[in-house]
mmCIF file of C-alpha atoms in Angstrom:
data_model
loop_
_atom_site.group_PDB
_atom_site.id
_atom_site.type_symbol
_atom_site.label_atom_id
_atom_site.label_comp_id
_atom_site.label_asym_id
_atom_site.label_seq_id
_atom_site.Cartn_x
_atom_site.Cartn_y
_atom_site.Cartn_z
ATOM 1 C CA MET O 1 0.417 -2.868 -10.953
ATOM 2 C CA LYS O 2 1.952 0.496 -11.374
ATOM 3 C CA ASN O 3 2.481 0.201 -15.021
ATOM 4 C CA LEU O 4 -1.228 -0.506 -15.971
ATOM 5 C CA LEU O 5 -2.573 1.917 -18.449
ATOM 6 C CA TYR O 6 -5.686 2.405 -16.186
ATOM 7 C CA ILE O 7 -3.566 4.864 -14.107
ATOM 8 C CA ALA O 8 -3.756 7.256 -16.864
ATOM 9 C CA GLY O 9 -7.214 6.377 -18.434
ATOM 10 C CA LEU O 10 -9.147 4.182 -16.512
ATOM 11 C CA SER O 11 -9.020 6.373 -13.388
ATOM 12 C CA LEU O 12 -10.397 9.262 -15.636
ATOM 13 C CA ALA O 13 -13.249 7.133 -17.124
ATOM 14 C CA LEU O 14 -14.484 5.721 -13.787
ATOM 15 C CA GLY O 15 -14.283 8.602 -11.259
ATOM 16 C CA ASN O 16 -11.922 11.473 -11.751
ATOM 17 C CA ILE O 17 -14.253 13.770 -13.812
ATOM 18 C CA LEU O 18 -12.509 16.668 -15.258
ATOM 19 C CA PRO O 19 -14.184 20.291 -15.227
ATOM 20 C CA ALA O 20 -16.751 20.867 -17.988
ATOM 21 C CA GLN O 21 -14.211 22.745 -20.248
ATOM 22 C CA ALA O 22 -11.960 19.702 -20.368
ATOM 23 C CA GLN O 23 -11.019 18.488 -23.833
ATOM 24 C CA GLY O 24 -13.362 15.750 -24.900
ATOM 25 C CA MET O 25 -15.952 16.453 -22.461
ATOM 26 C CA ILE O 26 -19.321 15.583 -23.805
ATOM 27 C CA GLU O 27 -21.604 18.889 -23.714
ATOM 28 C CA PRO O 28 -24.562 19.038 -21.419
ATOM 29 C CA ASP O 29 -26.893 19.741 -24.236
ATOM 30 C CA SER O 30 -26.462 16.139 -25.511
ATOM 31 C CA PRO O 31 -27.898 14.092 -22.661
ATOM 32 C CA GLU O 32 -28.527 10.886 -24.790
ATOM 33 C CA SER O 33 -24.817 11.004 -25.836
ATOM 34 C CA ALA O 34 -23.888 11.507 -22.130
ATOM 35 C CA ALA O 35 -26.019 8.731 -20.891
ATOM 36 C CA GLU O 36 -24.907 6.310 -23.483
ATOM 37 C CA ALA O 37 -21.269 7.169 -22.568
ATOM 38 C CA ALA O 38 -21.681 6.698 -19.077
ATOM 39 C CA GLU O 39 -23.521 3.343 -19.476
ATOM 40 C CA LEU O 40 -20.532 2.149 -21.732
ATOM 41 C CA SER O 41 -17.909 3.258 -19.191
ATOM 42 C CA ARG O 42 -19.912 1.293 -16.391
ATOM 43 C CA THR O 43 -20.158 -1.731 -18.588
ATOM 44 C CA LEU O 44 -16.541 -1.576 -19.485
ATOM 45 C CA GLY O 45 -15.490 -1.085 -15.924
ATOM 46 C CA GLN O 46 -17.649 -3.913 -14.688
ATOM 47 C CA ALA O 47 -16.140 -6.118 -17.452
ATOM 48 C CA PHE O 48 -12.569 -5.007 -16.427
ATOM 49 C CA LEU O 49 -13.204 -5.711 -12.737
ATOM 50 C CA GLN O 50 -14.666 -9.197 -13.518
ATOM 51 C CA THR O 51 -11.671 -10.090 -15.719
ATOM 52 C CA ALA O 52 -9.188 -8.923 -13.184
ATOM 53 C CA THR O 53 -11.069 -10.766 -10.290
ATOM 54 C CA ASP O 54 -10.955 -13.969 -12.549
ATOM 55 C CA MET O 55 -7.352 -13.612 -12.990
ATOM 56 C CA TRP O 56 -6.630 -13.161 -9.255
ATOM 57 C CA PHE O 57 -8.585 -16.423 -8.398
ATOM 58 C CA LEU O 58 -6.716 -18.216 -11.148
ATOM 59 C CA LEU O 59 -3.416 -17.342 -9.920
ATOM 60 C CA SER O 60 -4.280 -17.715 -6.346
ATOM 61 C CA GLY O 61 -5.061 -21.479 -7.017
ATOM 62 C CA ILE O 62 -1.670 -22.392 -8.284
ATOM 63 C CA SER O 63 0.533 -24.379 -5.930
ATOM 64 C CA ASN O 64 2.507 -26.673 -8.415
ATOM 65 C CA ARG O 65 3.901 -26.798 -11.856
ATOM 66 C CA GLU O 66 0.876 -28.805 -13.361
ATOM 67 C CA GLU O 67 -1.436 -26.098 -12.107
ATOM 68 C CA ALA O 68 0.822 -23.397 -13.393
ATOM 69 C CA ASP O 69 1.124 -25.183 -16.934
ATOM 70 C CA LYS O 70 -2.719 -25.440 -17.005
ATOM 71 C CA ALA O 71 -3.364 -21.789 -15.907
ATOM 72 C CA ALA O 72 -0.909 -20.083 -18.167
ATOM 73 C CA PRO O 73 -2.976 -19.938 -21.511
ATOM 74 C CA VAL O 74 -6.095 -18.900 -19.429
ATOM 75 C CA PHE O 75 -4.026 -16.136 -17.804
ATOM 76 C CA LEU O 76 -2.786 -14.866 -21.031
ATOM 77 C CA GLU O 77 -6.193 -14.819 -22.571
ATOM 78 C CA LYS O 78 -7.639 -12.845 -19.741
ATOM 79 C CA ALA O 79 -4.695 -10.395 -19.643
ATOM 80 C CA ARG O 80 -5.234 -9.620 -23.466
ATOM 81 C CA ILE O 81 -8.898 -9.013 -22.736
ATOM 82 C CA THR O 82 -7.844 -6.758 -19.676
ATOM 83 C CA PHE O 83 -5.442 -4.939 -22.028
ATOM 84 C CA GLU O 84 -8.112 -4.300 -24.564
ATOM 85 C CA LEU O 85 -10.782 -3.117 -21.926
ATOM 86 C CA ASP O 86 -8.202 -0.566 -20.557
ATOM 87 C CA ASN O 87 -7.358 0.643 -24.060
ATOM 88 C CA LYS O 88 -11.247 1.204 -24.630
ATOM 89 C CA LEU O 89 -11.714 3.041 -21.233
ATOM 90 C CA SER O 90 -8.799 5.045 -21.786
ATOM 91 C CA ASN O 91 -10.252 6.178 -25.122
ATOM 92 C CA MET O 92 -13.723 6.994 -23.684
ATOM 93 C CA PRO O 93 -14.861 10.645 -24.050
ATOM 94 C CA LEU O 94 -15.155 12.093 -20.482
ATOM 95 C CA VAL O 95 -18.798 12.525 -19.230
ATOM 96 C CA SER O 96 -20.251 14.584 -16.464
ATOM 97 C CA PRO O 97 -22.561 12.057 -14.796
ATOM 98 C CA ASP O 98 -25.119 12.620 -12.094
ATOM 99 C CA GLU O 99 -24.243 12.296 -8.442
ATOM 100 C CA GLY O 100 -25.615 8.825 -8.202
ATOM 101 C CA CYS O 101 -23.730 7.635 -11.177
ATOM 102 C CA ALA O 102 -20.648 9.285 -10.145
ATOM 103 C CA GLY O 103 -20.765 7.401 -6.836
ATOM 104 C CA MET O 104 -21.368 4.062 -8.488
ATOM 105 C CA MET O 105 -18.354 4.717 -10.725
ATOM 106 C CA ASP O 106 -16.033 5.673 -7.878
ATOM 107 C CA GLY O 107 -17.223 2.401 -6.087
ATOM 108 C CA VAL O 108 -16.231 0.365 -9.193
ATOM 109 C CA GLN O 109 -12.890 2.236 -9.421
ATOM 110 C CA MET O 110 -11.996 1.473 -5.729
ATOM 111 C CA ARG O 111 -12.969 -2.088 -6.344
ATOM 112 C CA ILE O 112 -10.752 -2.328 -9.442
ATOM 113 C CA LEU O 113 -7.876 -0.918 -7.623
ATOM 114 C CA GLU O 114 -8.193 -3.309 -4.677
ATOM 115 C CA THR O 115 -8.555 -6.425 -6.918
ATOM 116 C CA LEU O 116 -5.587 -5.377 -9.168
ATOM 117 C CA ASP O 117 -3.537 -4.863 -5.926
ATOM 118 C CA ASP O 118 -4.380 -8.354 -4.840
ATOM 119 C CA LEU O 119 -3.749 -9.689 -8.435
ATOM 120 C CA HIS O 120 -0.035 -7.965 -8.321
ATOM 121 C CA ALA O 121 0.474 -9.709 -4.992
ATOM 122 C CA GLU O 122 -0.285 -13.113 -6.502
ATOM 123 C CA PHE O 123 1.759 -12.245 -9.498
ATOM 124 C CA LEU O 124 4.833 -11.462 -7.321
ATOM 125 C CA SER O 125 4.535 -14.506 -5.212
ATOM 126 C CA LEU O 126 4.490 -16.716 -8.167
ATOM 127 C CA CYS O 127 7.471 -14.885 -9.558
ATOM 128 C CA ARG O 128 9.229 -15.522 -6.362
ATOM 129 C CA ALA O 129 8.426 -18.986 -6.638
ATOM 130 C CA ASN O 130 9.790 -19.189 -10.151
ATOM 131 C CA CYS O 131 6.276 -20.154 -11.390
ATOM 132 C CA TYR O 132 7.000 -23.399 -9.901
ATOM 133 C CA GLU O 133 9.313 -23.995 -12.881
ATOM 134 C CA SER O 134 6.678 -23.671 -15.412
ATOM 135 C CA THR O 135 7.888 -22.172 -18.735
ATOM 136 C CA LEU O 136 4.384 -21.657 -19.751
ATOM 137 C CA LEU O 137 3.400 -19.483 -17.148
ATOM 138 C CA SER O 138 6.748 -17.701 -17.045
ATOM 139 C CA GLN O 139 6.218 -16.796 -20.767
ATOM 140 C CA ALA O 140 2.618 -15.651 -20.059
ATOM 141 C CA PHE O 141 3.990 -13.399 -17.480
ATOM 142 C CA GLU O 142 6.667 -11.956 -19.547
ATOM 143 C CA GLU O 143 4.037 -11.184 -22.178
ATOM 144 C CA ALA O 144 1.815 -9.632 -19.610
ATOM 145 C CA VAL O 145 4.958 -7.369 -18.414
ATOM 146 C CA SER O 146 5.293 -6.408 -22.333
ATOM 147 C CA MET O 147 1.769 -5.174 -22.529
ATOM 148 C CA GLY O 148 2.407 -3.013 -19.554
ATOM 149 C CA MET O 149 0.204 -4.959 -16.934
ATOM 150 C CA PHE O 150 3.160 -5.337 -14.580
ATOM 151 C CA ALA O 151 6.536 -3.620 -13.991
ATOM 152 C CA GLU O 152 9.611 -4.918 -15.739
ATOM 153 C CA SER O 153 11.319 -5.073 -12.456
ATOM 154 C CA ASP O 154 8.570 -7.370 -11.324
ATOM 155 C CA VAL O 155 9.313 -10.108 -13.708
ATOM 156 C CA GLU O 156 12.949 -9.967 -12.976
ATOM 157 C CA LEU O 157 12.128 -11.883 -9.904
ATOM 158 C CA LEU O 158 11.691 -14.942 -12.171
ATOM 159 C CA GLN O 159 15.502 -14.996 -12.666
ATOM 160 C CA ASP O 160 16.341 -14.166 -9.087
ATOM 161 C CA ALA O 161 13.766 -16.315 -7.405
ATOM 162 C CA PRO O 162 14.763 -19.553 -5.754
ATOM 163 C CA THR O 163 13.787 -22.601 -7.970
ATOM 164 C CA VAL O 164 13.725 -25.075 -4.878
ATOM 165 C CA PRO O 165 10.686 -25.061 -2.872
ATOM 166 C CA LEU O 166 10.733 -25.370 1.025
ATOM 167 C CA THR O 167 11.871 -28.818 2.091
ATOM 168 C CA GLU O 168 9.254 -31.068 4.228
ATOM 169 C CA GLU O 169 11.121 -30.065 7.303
ATOM 170 C CA GLU O 170 11.308 -26.281 6.285
ATOM 171 C CA SER O 171 7.702 -26.333 5.397
ATOM 172 C CA ASN O 172 6.611 -27.832 8.846
ATOM 173 C CA GLU O 173 8.825 -25.389 10.611
ATOM 174 C CA GLU O 174 7.312 -22.498 8.913
ATOM 175 C CA ILE O 175 3.758 -23.638 9.403
ATOM 176 C CA LEU O 176 4.678 -23.982 13.129
ATOM 177 C CA ARG O 177 6.024 -20.377 13.214
ATOM 178 C CA ILE O 178 2.724 -18.961 11.407
ATOM 179 C CA GLU O 179 0.518 -20.824 13.955
ATOM 180 C CA ARG O 180 2.595 -19.197 16.755
ATOM 181 C CA LEU O 181 1.724 -15.833 15.552
ATOM 182 C CA LEU O 182 -2.109 -16.150 16.462
ATOM 183 C CA GLU O 183 -1.712 -15.254 20.085
ATOM 184 C CA PRO O 184 0.400 -12.197 19.624
ATOM 185 C CA ASP O 185 -1.791 -11.083 16.827
ATOM 186 C CA ARG O 186 -4.791 -11.346 19.118
ATOM 187 C CA ALA O 187 -3.231 -9.429 21.820
ATOM 188 C CA VAL O 188 -2.581 -6.577 19.410
ATOM 189 C CA LEU O 189 -6.113 -6.574 18.361
ATOM 190 C CA ARG O 190 -7.379 -6.526 22.108
ATOM 191 C CA ILE O 191 -5.046 -3.642 22.942
ATOM 192 C CA LEU O 192 -6.229 -1.494 19.915
ATOM 193 C CA GLU O 193 -9.845 -2.170 20.559
ATOM 194 C CA LYS O 194 -9.199 -0.434 23.896
ATOM 195 C CA VAL O 195 -7.978 2.749 22.477
ATOM 196 C CA SER O 196 -10.633 5.570 22.483
ATOM 197 C CA ASP O 197 -8.786 8.675 23.455
ATOM 198 C CA ALA O 198 -5.268 9.886 24.264
ATOM 199 C CA PRO O 199 -4.973 8.597 27.763
ATOM 200 C CA SER O 200 -5.987 5.006 26.713
ATOM 201 C CA ALA O 201 -3.668 5.430 23.723
ATOM 202 C CA SER O 202 -0.800 6.019 26.025
ATOM 203 C CA LYS O 203 -1.537 2.998 28.107
ATOM 204 C CA ALA O 204 -1.635 0.990 24.879
ATOM 205 C CA ALA O 205 1.745 2.248 23.704
ATOM 206 C CA SER O 206 3.547 0.684 26.491
ATOM 207 C CA GLU O 207 1.537 -2.505 25.948
ATOM 208 C CA LEU O 208 2.348 -2.632 22.408
ATOM 209 C CA LEU O 209 6.095 -2.098 22.893
ATOM 210 C CA LEU O 210 6.002 -5.157 25.369
ATOM 211 C CA LEU O 211 4.397 -7.006 22.669
ATOM 212 C CA LEU O 212 7.456 -6.625 20.386
ATOM 213 C CA ASN O 213 9.391 -8.894 22.400
ATOM 214 C CA SER O 214 6.708 -11.687 21.588
ATOM 215 C CA PHE O 215 7.227 -11.188 17.777
ATOM 216 C CA ARG O 216 10.922 -11.018 17.809
ATOM 217 C CA PRO O 217 11.502 -14.860 18.009
ATOM 218 C CA LEU O 218 8.784 -15.438 15.406
ATOM 219 C CA HIS O 219 10.574 -13.733 12.347
ATOM 220 C CA PRO O 220 11.180 -16.057 9.395
ATOM 221 C CA ALA O 221 14.528 -17.865 9.476
ATOM 222 C CA GLY O 222 15.587 -16.248 6.323
ATOM 223 C CA GLU O 223 14.194 -13.498 4.094
ATOM 224 C CA GLU O 224 13.566 -15.913 1.303
ATOM 225 C CA MET O 225 11.341 -18.145 3.503
ATOM 226 C CA GLY O 226 8.140 -16.099 2.718
ATOM 227 C CA SER O 227 8.678 -16.341 -1.059
ATOM 228 C CA ARG O 228 9.572 -19.955 -1.337
ATOM 229 C CA ALA O 229 6.621 -22.563 -2.007
ATOM 230 C CA PHE O 230 5.372 -24.831 0.535
ATOM 231 C CA THR O 231 5.532 -28.668 -0.443
ATOM 232 C CA PRO O 232 2.447 -30.041 -2.061
ATOM 233 C CA ALA O 233 2.000 -32.233 1.008
ATOM 234 C CA THR O 234 2.035 -29.261 3.407
ATOM 235 C CA VAL O 235 0.366 -26.451 1.425
ATOM 236 C CA MET O 236 -3.208 -27.171 2.762
ATOM 237 C CA LYS O 237 -2.028 -27.298 6.291
ATOM 238 C CA ALA O 238 -0.190 -23.778 5.668
ATOM 239 C CA ARG O 239 -3.327 -22.345 4.303
ATOM 240 C CA GLU O 240 -5.312 -23.632 7.347
ATOM 241 C CA ALA O 241 -2.882 -21.905 9.624
ATOM 242 C CA MET O 242 -3.172 -18.632 7.707
ATOM 243 C CA ILE O 243 -7.164 -18.833 7.666
ATOM 244 C CA LEU O 244 -7.168 -18.468 11.358
ATOM 245 C CA ILE O 245 -4.647 -15.516 11.361
ATOM 246 C CA GLU O 246 -6.212 -13.515 8.457
ATOM 247 C CA PRO O 247 -9.376 -12.468 10.299
ATOM 248 C CA VAL O 248 -7.399 -11.163 13.143
ATOM 249 C CA LEU O 249 -4.988 -9.099 10.753
ATOM 250 C CA TRP O 250 -8.266 -7.615 9.287
ATOM 251 C CA GLY O 251 -9.532 -6.653 12.643
ATOM 252 C CA ILE O 252 -6.115 -4.941 13.320
ATOM 253 C CA ARG O 253 -6.550 -3.230 9.978
ATOM 254 C CA SER O 254 -9.950 -1.913 11.074
ATOM 255 C CA GLU O 255 -8.863 -0.742 14.206
ATOM 256 C CA ILE O 256 -5.916 1.061 13.023
ATOM 257 C CA VAL O 257 -8.124 3.058 10.508
ATOM 258 C CA ARG O 258 -10.716 3.680 13.604
ATOM 259 C CA ILE O 259 -8.043 5.066 15.625
ATOM 260 C CA ALA O 260 -6.613 7.357 12.942
ATOM 261 C CA ALA O 261 -10.144 8.901 12.838
ATOM 262 C CA LEU O 262 -10.241 9.736 16.558
ATOM 263 C CA PRO O 263 -10.532 13.374 17.463
ATOM 264 C CA GLY O 264 -7.114 14.781 18.116
ATOM 265 C CA TYR O 265 -5.116 12.003 16.735
ATOM 266 C CA GLU O 266 -2.767 14.453 14.995
ATOM 267 C CA ALA O 267 -1.735 15.886 18.360
ATOM 268 C CA GLU O 268 1.367 15.291 20.308
ATOM 269 C CA THR O 269 -0.648 13.367 22.929
ATOM 270 C CA TYR O 270 -0.824 10.522 20.526
ATOM 271 C CA ASP O 271 2.856 10.563 19.314
ATOM 272 C CA ALA O 272 4.061 7.847 21.867
ATOM 273 C CA PHE O 273 1.267 5.510 20.586
ATOM 274 C CA SER O 274 1.973 6.300 16.912
ATOM 275 C CA ASP O 275 5.696 5.384 17.309
ATOM 276 C CA ALA O 276 4.733 2.015 19.216
ATOM 277 C CA LEU O 277 2.085 1.267 16.419
ATOM 278 C CA ASP O 278 4.617 1.977 13.766
ATOM 279 C CA ALA O 279 7.094 -0.450 15.449
ATOM 280 C CA ILE O 280 4.315 -3.260 15.878
ATOM 281 C CA PHE O 281 3.161 -2.589 12.204
ATOM 282 C CA GLU O 282 6.796 -2.974 10.885
ATOM 283 C CA SER O 283 7.017 -6.295 12.643
ATOM 284 C CA LEU O 284 3.764 -7.543 11.482
ATOM 285 C CA GLY O 285 5.147 -6.916 7.889
ATOM 286 C CA SER O 286 8.143 -9.044 8.710
ATOM 287 C CA THR O 287 6.521 -11.823 10.419
ATOM 288 C CA HIS O 288 3.452 -12.155 8.268
ATOM 289 C CA CYS O 289 5.223 -12.452 4.885
ATOM 290 C CA HIS O 290 2.661 -14.741 3.454
ATOM 291 C CA LEU O 291 -0.385 -12.467 4.360
ATOM 292 C CA PHE O 292 0.594 -8.804 4.969
ATOM 293 C CA GLU O 293 0.338 -7.528 1.425
ATOM 294 C CA SER O 294 -3.003 -8.846 0.974
ATOM 295 C CA VAL O 295 -4.634 -7.337 4.232
ATOM 296 C CA PHE O 296 -2.763 -4.099 4.390
ATOM 297 C CA ASP O 297 -2.948 -3.239 0.661
ATOM 298 C CA ALA O 298 -3.867 -0.243 -1.419
ATOM 299 C CA SER O 299 -7.400 -0.082 -0.048
ATOM 300 C CA PHE O 300 -5.891 0.091 3.567
ATOM 301 C CA ARG O 301 -3.785 3.002 2.519
ATOM 302 C CA SER O 302 -6.691 4.810 0.878
ATOM 303 C CA ASP O 303 -8.912 4.045 4.141
ATOM 304 C CA LEU O 304 -6.078 5.237 6.453
ATOM 305 C CA GLU O 305 -5.792 8.494 4.430
ATOM 306 C CA ALA O 306 -9.522 9.228 4.505
ATOM 307 C CA ALA O 307 -9.508 8.802 8.260
ATOM 308 C CA LEU O 308 -6.707 11.122 8.817
ATOM 309 C CA GLN O 309 -8.307 13.736 6.441
ATOM 310 C CA GLU O 310 -11.606 13.016 8.500
ATOM 311 C CA ASN O 311 -9.663 13.724 11.612
ATOM 312 C CA THR O 312 -8.119 16.870 10.151
ATOM 313 C CA VAL O 313 -11.405 18.322 8.936
ATOM 314 C CA SER O 314 -13.296 17.637 12.200
ATOM 315 C CA SER O 315 -10.536 19.095 14.385
ATOM 316 C CA LYS O 316 -10.863 22.537 12.505
#
C-alpha cells in the first residue's frame, strides 16, 4: 500500500515525532492541549487499525463471485472511512508525548503497517483473480485506487489477470504440490534451528544447498498458477494444506531473524551461510506463491533490519 497518505501523515501522527521546534508542535506549556491531542491521535490510530483489519478479514474471505459482489459495498464503505481517518491523522498537530505514550503509539503504528501490508496482499490476490469476475468489486477497487489507497499499477492487474480459475485437475495438482512442500520446509527449519555460531552456520550452508534439490521439482507449473483461484470444490482443501505449512514458514522467519542477530553475523565467516540462505529464501518465494508474502511481509523486513542493527551495535 505504498500510495496511502499515511506514509506522509500517519507515520508522523503515530510515532515519528519531530524535534520541539518543528512547525505545528504543541508547546510544552500547554499540557492539557498536548494530552488531548495525544489521546485523539491514539483514538484515531486505533480506529484506523480496526477498520483496516476489518477490510483484511473481508477480502480474505472472498472465494467466488457471489462473495465478491456481497463484499464490494462493505469494502468501499470501509475504504472511505479509512481515507477520512488518514486525512484526520495527517492534519493532527504534532505532539511530544511522554515515553510510555510514544511506545504505545509506535506499537500501534507497527500493527497498522503490518495490517496494511496484509490487506495489500489480499487486494493483489483478488486483482490477479480478476475479482472472480465481480464487476461490483472491480469498481470498488478502482475507487479505492482513486483515493490513493493502492497504486494505479496494482489495479492494472484486473485487466491482465486470467479470468478463468484453475480447473478441477489443476486445482488438485496444485494442492498436491503444496502438500509436498511440508517436508522440505521442515528440513529448512531444523537446519536453521541448529545455527548458533560461525562453525554451525558453515555446516548449515552445505545442508541448505543440498535442500535446493528438494525444492526444484516443487515449483508451480507456470507463473500464473499462484494467482489463479482454486475451484469452489477444492478451496477448503487448499486452505487445509496451507494451514499445515504456514506455522513452519513462521518458524523459518523467526530463525532467520534470530540468526541475523548472532554476534559476528556481518563477518566473512558467515558469508557462505548467507549465500545459501539467500538461495533457499528465493526458492521459498517461488514455491510458496500462495503464502510467502503474508509471512515474509513488511514486519519481517523491519524485524530483520532491527536484528542486523542490534548485531552491528553489539559488535562495536
